[in-house]
Coordinates of C-alpha atoms and ligand atoms in Angstrom, one line a residue:
M1 CA 1.9 -7.2 15.6
L2 CA 4.8 -5.7 13.6
P3 CA 3.9 -2.2 12.3
A4 CA 4.1 -1.8 8.5
F5 CA 6.0 1.4 8.9
E6 CA 7.5 3.6 11.7
W7 CA 8.4 7.2 11.3
K8 CA 11.8 8.0 12.9
G9 CA 12.1 11.7 12.3
K10 CA 14.9 11.6 9.7
S11 CA 13.8 8.3 8.0
L12 CA 10.9 5.9 7.6
L13 CA 11.3 2.3 8.7
L14 CA 9.3 0.1 6.4
L15 CA 8.6 -3.6 6.8
D16 CA 9.3 -5.2 3.4
Q17 CA 6.1 -7.0 2.9
R18 CA 7.4 -8.9 -0.2
L19 CA 9.5 -11.0 2.2
L20 CA 6.7 -12.0 4.6
P21 CA 6.0 -14.4 6.2
W22 CA 9.5 -15.8 5.7
E23 CA 11.6 -12.8 6.8
E24 CA 10.7 -9.8 9.0
K25 CA 13.0 -7.2 7.7
Y26 CA 12.7 -3.4 8.0
L27 CA 14.1 -1.0 5.3
K28 CA 15.3 2.4 6.2
L29 CA 13.8 4.9 3.7
K30 CA 15.6 8.2 3.5
T31 CA 14.5 9.9 0.3
L32 CA 11.4 10.7 -1.7
E33 CA 12.6 8.2 -4.3
D34 CA 13.0 5.4 -1.7
V35 CA 9.3 5.9 -0.7
A36 CA 8.0 6.1 -4.3
E37 CA 9.9 3.0 -5.3
S38 CA 8.7 1.0 -2.2
I39 CA 5.1 1.8 -3.2
E40 CA 5.6 0.8 -6.8
K41 CA 7.3 -2.4 -5.9
M42 CA 4.7 -3.2 -3.2
K43 CA 7.2 -3.4 -0.4
V44 CA 4.3 -1.4 1.2
R45 CA 0.8 -2.0 -0.1
G46 CA -2.8 -1.6 1.0
A47 CA -4.7 1.6 0.4
P48 CA -4.5 3.4 3.8
A49 CA -0.8 2.3 4.3
I50 CA 0.1 3.7 0.9
G51 CA -1.6 7.1 1.8
C52 CA 0.3 7.3 5.2
V53 CA 3.7 6.3 3.6
A54 CA 3.2 8.7 0.8
A55 CA 2.7 11.6 3.3
Y56 CA 6.0 10.7 4.9
G57 CA 7.4 10.5 1.5
V58 CA 6.5 14.2 1.0
V59 CA 8.2 15.0 4.3
L60 CA 11.4 13.3 3.2
G61 CA 11.4 15.0 -0.1
L62 CA 10.9 18.4 1.4
K63 CA 13.8 17.7 3.8
E64 CA 15.9 16.7 0.8
G65 CA 15.2 20.2 -0.7
K66 CA 12.8 19.0 -3.3
S67 CA 9.8 21.1 -4.1
L68 CA 6.3 20.1 -2.9
K69 CA 5.2 19.9 -6.5
E70 CA 8.0 17.5 -7.3
C71 CA 7.2 15.3 -4.4
V72 CA 3.5 15.2 -5.2
E73 CA 4.1 14.5 -8.9
R74 CA 6.5 11.6 -8.3
L75 CA 4.3 10.0 -5.6
S76 CA 1.1 10.4 -7.7
K77 CA 2.7 8.3 -10.4
T78 CA 3.3 5.2 -8.2
R79 CA -0.1 3.4 -8.1
P80 CA -3.3 4.6 -9.6
T81 CA -6.2 2.8 -8.0
A82 CA -6.1 3.4 -4.2
V83 CA -7.5 6.9 -3.8
N84 CA -6.0 7.2 -0.2
L85 CA -2.7 8.0 -2.0
F86 CA -4.1 11.1 -3.7
W87 CA -6.2 12.0 -0.7
A88 CA -3.1 12.1 1.5
L89 CA -1.1 14.0 -1.1
Q90 CA -3.8 16.6 -1.4
R91 CA -3.7 17.1 2.4
M92 CA 0.0 17.6 2.2
E93 CA -0.3 20.0 -0.8
E94 CA -2.6 22.3 1.1
L95 CA 0.3 23.0 3.6
G96 CA 2.7 24.4 1.1
N97 CA 6.4 23.9 1.1
N98 CA 6.8 23.5 4.9
P99 CA 8.7 20.5 6.2
V100 CA 7.7 21.1 9.9
K101 CA 4.0 21.4 9.1
A102 CA 4.3 18.5 6.7
E103 CA 5.7 16.2 9.4
E104 CA 2.9 17.2 11.8
E105 CA 0.3 16.4 9.1
A106 CA 1.9 13.0 8.2
R107 CA 1.8 12.0 11.8
K108 CA -1.9 13.2 12.1
I109 CA -2.8 11.2 9.0
E110 CA -1.2 8.1 10.6
E111 CA -2.9 8.6 13.9
E112 CA -6.3 9.3 12.4
D113 CA -6.1 6.2 10.3
Y114 CA -5.3 4.1 13.4
Q115 CA -8.1 5.6 15.4
G116 CA -10.5 5.1 12.5
N117 CA -9.6 1.4 12.2
L118 CA -10.5 1.0 15.9
K119 CA -13.8 2.7 15.3
M120 CA -14.5 0.5 12.2
G121 CA -13.8 -2.5 14.3
D122 CA -16.3 -1.5 16.9
L123 CA -19.0 -0.5 14.5
G124 CA -18.5 -3.3 11.9
S125 CA -18.2 -6.2 14.4
E126 CA -21.9 -5.4 15.4
L127 CA -23.0 -6.4 11.9
I128 CA -21.4 -9.9 12.0
P129 CA -24.0 -12.6 12.8
P130 CA -23.0 -14.8 15.8
G131 CA -21.3 -18.2 15.3
V132 CA -20.1 -17.7 11.7
N133 CA -17.1 -18.5 9.5
I134 CA -16.0 -15.4 7.8
L135 CA -14.3 -15.2 4.4
T136 CA -11.9 -12.4 3.5
H137 CA -9.8 -11.6 0.5
C138 CA -6.4 -9.9 0.0
N139 CA -4.9 -8.2 3.1
A140 CA -6.8 -5.4 4.7
G141 CA -5.2 -5.8 8.1
A142 CA -2.6 -4.1 10.3
L143 CA 0.0 -4.4 7.5
A144 CA -2.3 -2.5 5.0
T145 CA -3.0 0.4 7.4
S146 CA -1.2 2.3 10.2
G147 CA -2.2 -0.7 12.4
Y148 CA -5.1 -2.8 13.4
G149 CA -6.8 -3.1 9.9
T150 CA -10.1 -2.4 8.2
A151 CA -11.7 -5.7 7.2
V152 CA -9.3 -7.6 9.5
G153 CA -10.1 -5.0 12.2
V154 CA -13.8 -5.8 12.0
I155 CA -13.1 -9.5 12.0
R156 CA -10.7 -9.5 14.9
K157 CA -13.2 -7.4 17.0
A158 CA -16.0 -9.7 16.0
W159 CA -13.7 -12.6 17.2
E160 CA -13.1 -10.9 20.5
K161 CA -16.8 -10.6 20.9
G162 CA -17.1 -14.4 20.5
K163 CA -19.0 -14.2 17.2
V164 CA -16.4 -15.8 14.9
K165 CA -15.8 -19.5 14.6
R166 CA -13.1 -19.4 11.9
V167 CA -11.7 -17.2 9.2
F168 CA -11.3 -18.4 5.7
V169 CA -8.6 -16.6 3.8
D170 CA -8.4 -16.5 0.0
E171 CA -4.8 -16.9 -1.1
T172 CA -5.3 -13.9 -3.5
R173 CA -3.4 -14.7 -6.7
P174 CA -1.1 -13.4 -8.1
Y175 CA 0.5 -11.5 -5.3
L176 CA -0.6 -13.9 -2.5
Q177 CA -1.5 -11.1 0.0
G178 CA -4.0 -13.5 1.6
A179 CA -1.7 -16.5 1.9
R180 CA 1.4 -14.6 2.9
L181 CA 0.1 -11.6 5.0
T182 CA -3.5 -12.2 6.2
T183 CA -2.9 -15.7 7.5
W184 CA 0.3 -14.4 9.2
E185 CA -1.7 -11.7 10.9
F186 CA -4.6 -13.9 12.0
L187 CA -2.3 -16.6 13.3
N188 CA -0.4 -14.0 15.3
L189 CA -3.8 -12.9 16.7
G190 CA -4.6 -16.5 17.6
I191 CA -7.7 -16.6 15.4
P192 CA -8.5 -20.0 13.8
T193 CA -7.6 -19.6 10.1
T194 CA -8.1 -21.8 7.0
L195 CA -6.3 -20.8 3.9
I196 CA -8.0 -21.6 0.5
T197 CA -7.1 -20.9 -3.0
D198 CA -9.3 -18.3 -4.7
N199 CA -11.2 -20.8 -6.8
M200 CA -12.3 -22.7 -3.7
A201 CA -14.4 -19.8 -2.4
G202 CA -17.5 -20.9 -4.5
Y203 CA -17.2 -24.4 -3.1
F204 CA -17.3 -23.3 0.5
I205 CA -19.9 -20.6 0.0
S206 CA -22.3 -23.0 -1.9
K207 CA -22.0 -25.5 1.0
G208 CA -23.2 -22.9 3.4
K209 CA -19.9 -22.8 5.3
I210 CA -19.5 -19.0 5.1
G211 CA -21.8 -16.7 7.1
A212 CA -20.2 -13.4 6.1
I213 CA -17.6 -11.9 3.8
V214 CA -15.6 -8.9 4.8
V215 CA -13.2 -7.1 2.5
G216 CA -11.4 -3.8 2.3
A217 CA -11.4 -1.2 -0.5
D218 CA -9.1 0.8 -2.6
R219 CA -11.7 3.3 -3.9
I220 CA -15.4 3.7 -3.4
A221 CA -17.4 5.6 -6.1
K222 CA -20.3 7.9 -5.3
N223 CA -22.9 5.2 -6.1
G224 CA -21.3 2.7 -3.7
D225 CA -19.4 0.6 -6.3
V226 CA -16.2 -0.7 -4.7
A227 CA -12.8 -1.3 -6.3
N228 CA -10.7 -3.7 -4.3
K229 CA -8.2 -6.5 -5.0
I230 CA -8.8 -8.6 -8.1
G231 CA -11.1 -11.5 -7.2
T232 CA -13.3 -9.4 -4.9
F233 CA -15.9 -9.0 -7.6
T234 CA -16.2 -12.8 -8.0
L235 CA -16.9 -13.1 -4.2
S236 CA -19.5 -10.3 -4.4
V237 CA -21.4 -12.3 -7.1
L238 CA -21.2 -15.5 -5.1
A239 CA -22.4 -13.6 -2.0
K240 CA -25.4 -12.3 -3.9
E241 CA -26.3 -15.7 -5.4
Y242 CA -26.1 -17.4 -2.0
D243 CA -27.4 -14.6 0.1
V244 CA -24.3 -14.2 2.2
P245 CA -23.8 -10.7 3.6
F246 CA -21.0 -8.9 1.9
F247 CA -19.4 -6.2 3.9
V248 CA -16.9 -3.6 2.9
A249 CA -14.8 -1.9 5.5
A250 CA -12.9 1.3 4.6
P251 CA -12.0 4.7 6.0
I252 CA -13.7 7.9 4.7
S253 CA -10.4 8.6 2.8
T254 CA -11.3 5.7 0.4
I255 CA -14.5 7.3 -0.7
D256 CA -14.1 9.2 -3.9
L257 CA -17.3 11.3 -4.6
S258 CA -15.8 12.7 -7.7
M259 CA -16.3 9.2 -9.4
E260 CA -20.0 8.7 -10.3
A261 CA -19.6 4.9 -10.6
G262 CA -17.1 2.1 -10.5
E263 CA -16.4 2.1 -14.3
E264 CA -14.7 5.5 -13.8
I265 CA -12.2 4.1 -11.3
P266 CA -8.7 3.6 -12.8
I267 CA -7.7 0.0 -12.6
E268 CA -3.9 -0.7 -12.3
E269 CA -2.4 -3.2 -14.7
R270 CA 0.7 -4.7 -13.2
A271 CA 3.7 -6.6 -14.7
R272 CA 3.1 -9.9 -16.5
E273 CA 5.9 -11.4 -14.5
E274 CA 3.8 -11.2 -11.3
V275 CA 1.4 -13.7 -12.8
L276 CA 4.0 -15.8 -14.7
Y277 CA 6.2 -16.4 -11.7
I278 CA 5.5 -17.5 -8.1
N279 CA 8.4 -16.8 -5.7
G280 CA 10.7 -16.5 -8.7
K281 CA 9.6 -19.8 -10.2
N282 CA 8.1 -19.7 -13.6
I283 CA 4.7 -21.5 -13.7
A284 CA 3.7 -21.1 -17.4
P285 CA 5.4 -20.9 -20.9
E286 CA 7.4 -17.7 -20.9
N287 CA 5.9 -16.6 -24.3
V288 CA 2.2 -16.8 -23.4
D289 CA 0.1 -13.6 -23.4
V290 CA -0.6 -12.5 -19.9
R291 CA -3.1 -10.0 -18.4
H292 CA -2.8 -8.6 -14.8
P293 CA -5.5 -6.2 -13.7
A294 CA -4.7 -5.7 -10.1
F295 CA -8.2 -4.6 -9.0
D296 CA -11.8 -5.2 -10.0
V297 CA -15.1 -3.4 -9.1
S298 CA -17.9 -5.0 -7.0
P299 CA -21.2 -3.4 -7.8
A300 CA -23.1 -1.5 -5.1
S301 CA -26.0 -3.9 -5.5
H302 CA -23.9 -6.8 -4.2
I303 CA -22.8 -4.9 -1.1
A304 CA -24.8 -5.3 2.2
A305 CA -23.1 -2.4 3.9
I306 CA -20.0 -0.1 3.9
I307 CA -18.4 0.2 7.3
T308 CA -16.5 3.5 7.9
E309 CA -15.1 5.2 11.0
R310 CA -18.0 7.7 10.8
G311 CA -20.7 5.1 10.7
I312 CA -22.3 2.4 8.6
A313 CA -23.5 3.3 5.0
W314 CA -26.5 1.3 3.9
P315 CA -28.1 1.3 0.5
P316 CA -28.9 3.5 -1.3
Y317 CA -25.2 4.5 -1.1
E318 CA -25.5 7.6 -3.2
R319 CA -27.3 9.3 -0.2
T320 CA -25.7 7.5 2.8
L321 CA -22.1 7.9 1.6
R322 CA -22.6 11.6 0.8
E323 CA -24.0 12.1 4.4
L324 CA -20.9 10.4 6.0
V325 CA -18.4 12.3 3.9
K326 CA -19.7 15.8 4.4
Ligands
LIG1 O1 -2.4 -4.3 -4.3 P1 -2.6 -4.1 -2.9 O2 -2.0 -5.2 -2.0 O3 -2.1 -2.7 -2.5 O4 -4.2 -4.2 -2.7 C1 -4.7 -4.1 -1.4 C2 -6.1 -4.3 -1.4 O5 -6.8 -4.4 -2.4 C3 -6.8 -4.1 -0.1 O6 -7.9 -4.9 0.1 C4 -7.2 -2.6 0.1 O7 -6.2 -1.8 -0.3 C5 -7.7 -2.3 1.5 S1 -6.4 -2.4 2.6 C6 -7.1 -1.8 4.1

């Protein structure tokens, strides 16, 4: 599996995820601005990967002679919803203006994320009932992390244990992370994969074809409400209605105990063009009004369990998440 990013000491190699699955091209990022722009333009995306890459962005900024404050301010403005970004920046801030320590810390964040993914895979795969089709949304795989994946990590581990028949992947409009990235990952792993459009999920769930849903997260509030890619909420409602276990896999760095509930989580609104065009091709009248919230919130009451590297949180989440975080 190609890594989403690779630290080279003086630069950060970044797989341009906008080009996948057609082209596998690495960009060489040398400056703070290169990194900030890559996050904004979603050349790199996925909450944990954004956190790791931002940490290396601070290292590059300090090496350029920029102040720590300048680095943190610029990177904080890139994307608002994934709390892993702010969590990583806070870790970097605590070290002061020290490029050597900053580099050590960024490497540590990356390694911890990878190890955490493996742990989530081990723990989460135990929750998957045997012989099921699993549905996932967006991309919470190796490309969205420092490798292996959160939701995809759980699914691939469950597959290795012989529990998974097939994975259904929502295409994930409008950015198509499911169609372009998650199918690419599962096919590379040799896991039987079926791509569906987002509006087909209800059909397959209502026909009893889906035995579990596993998704990632961008921010988890104190009460267990989960912000994730737009469309996740709809799946959580379907899961509740049809009694399908709905699991969220995310590292501790995605839990934000400063937010009481999901309604406090800032939801990114992205450009209208991302809805109006697919691969540069216009699909609707240019002058139509467009909305593009990039995330939604699934209520804690729809979530069967939250899988973290430190253990599984079960309802009531207010207590179990606090115990895992402390
Ligand atoms: O807009 P994106 O592609 O950054 O959104 C990604 C998601 O919503 C993922 O599900 C989430 O970040 C978890 S990735 C392990």
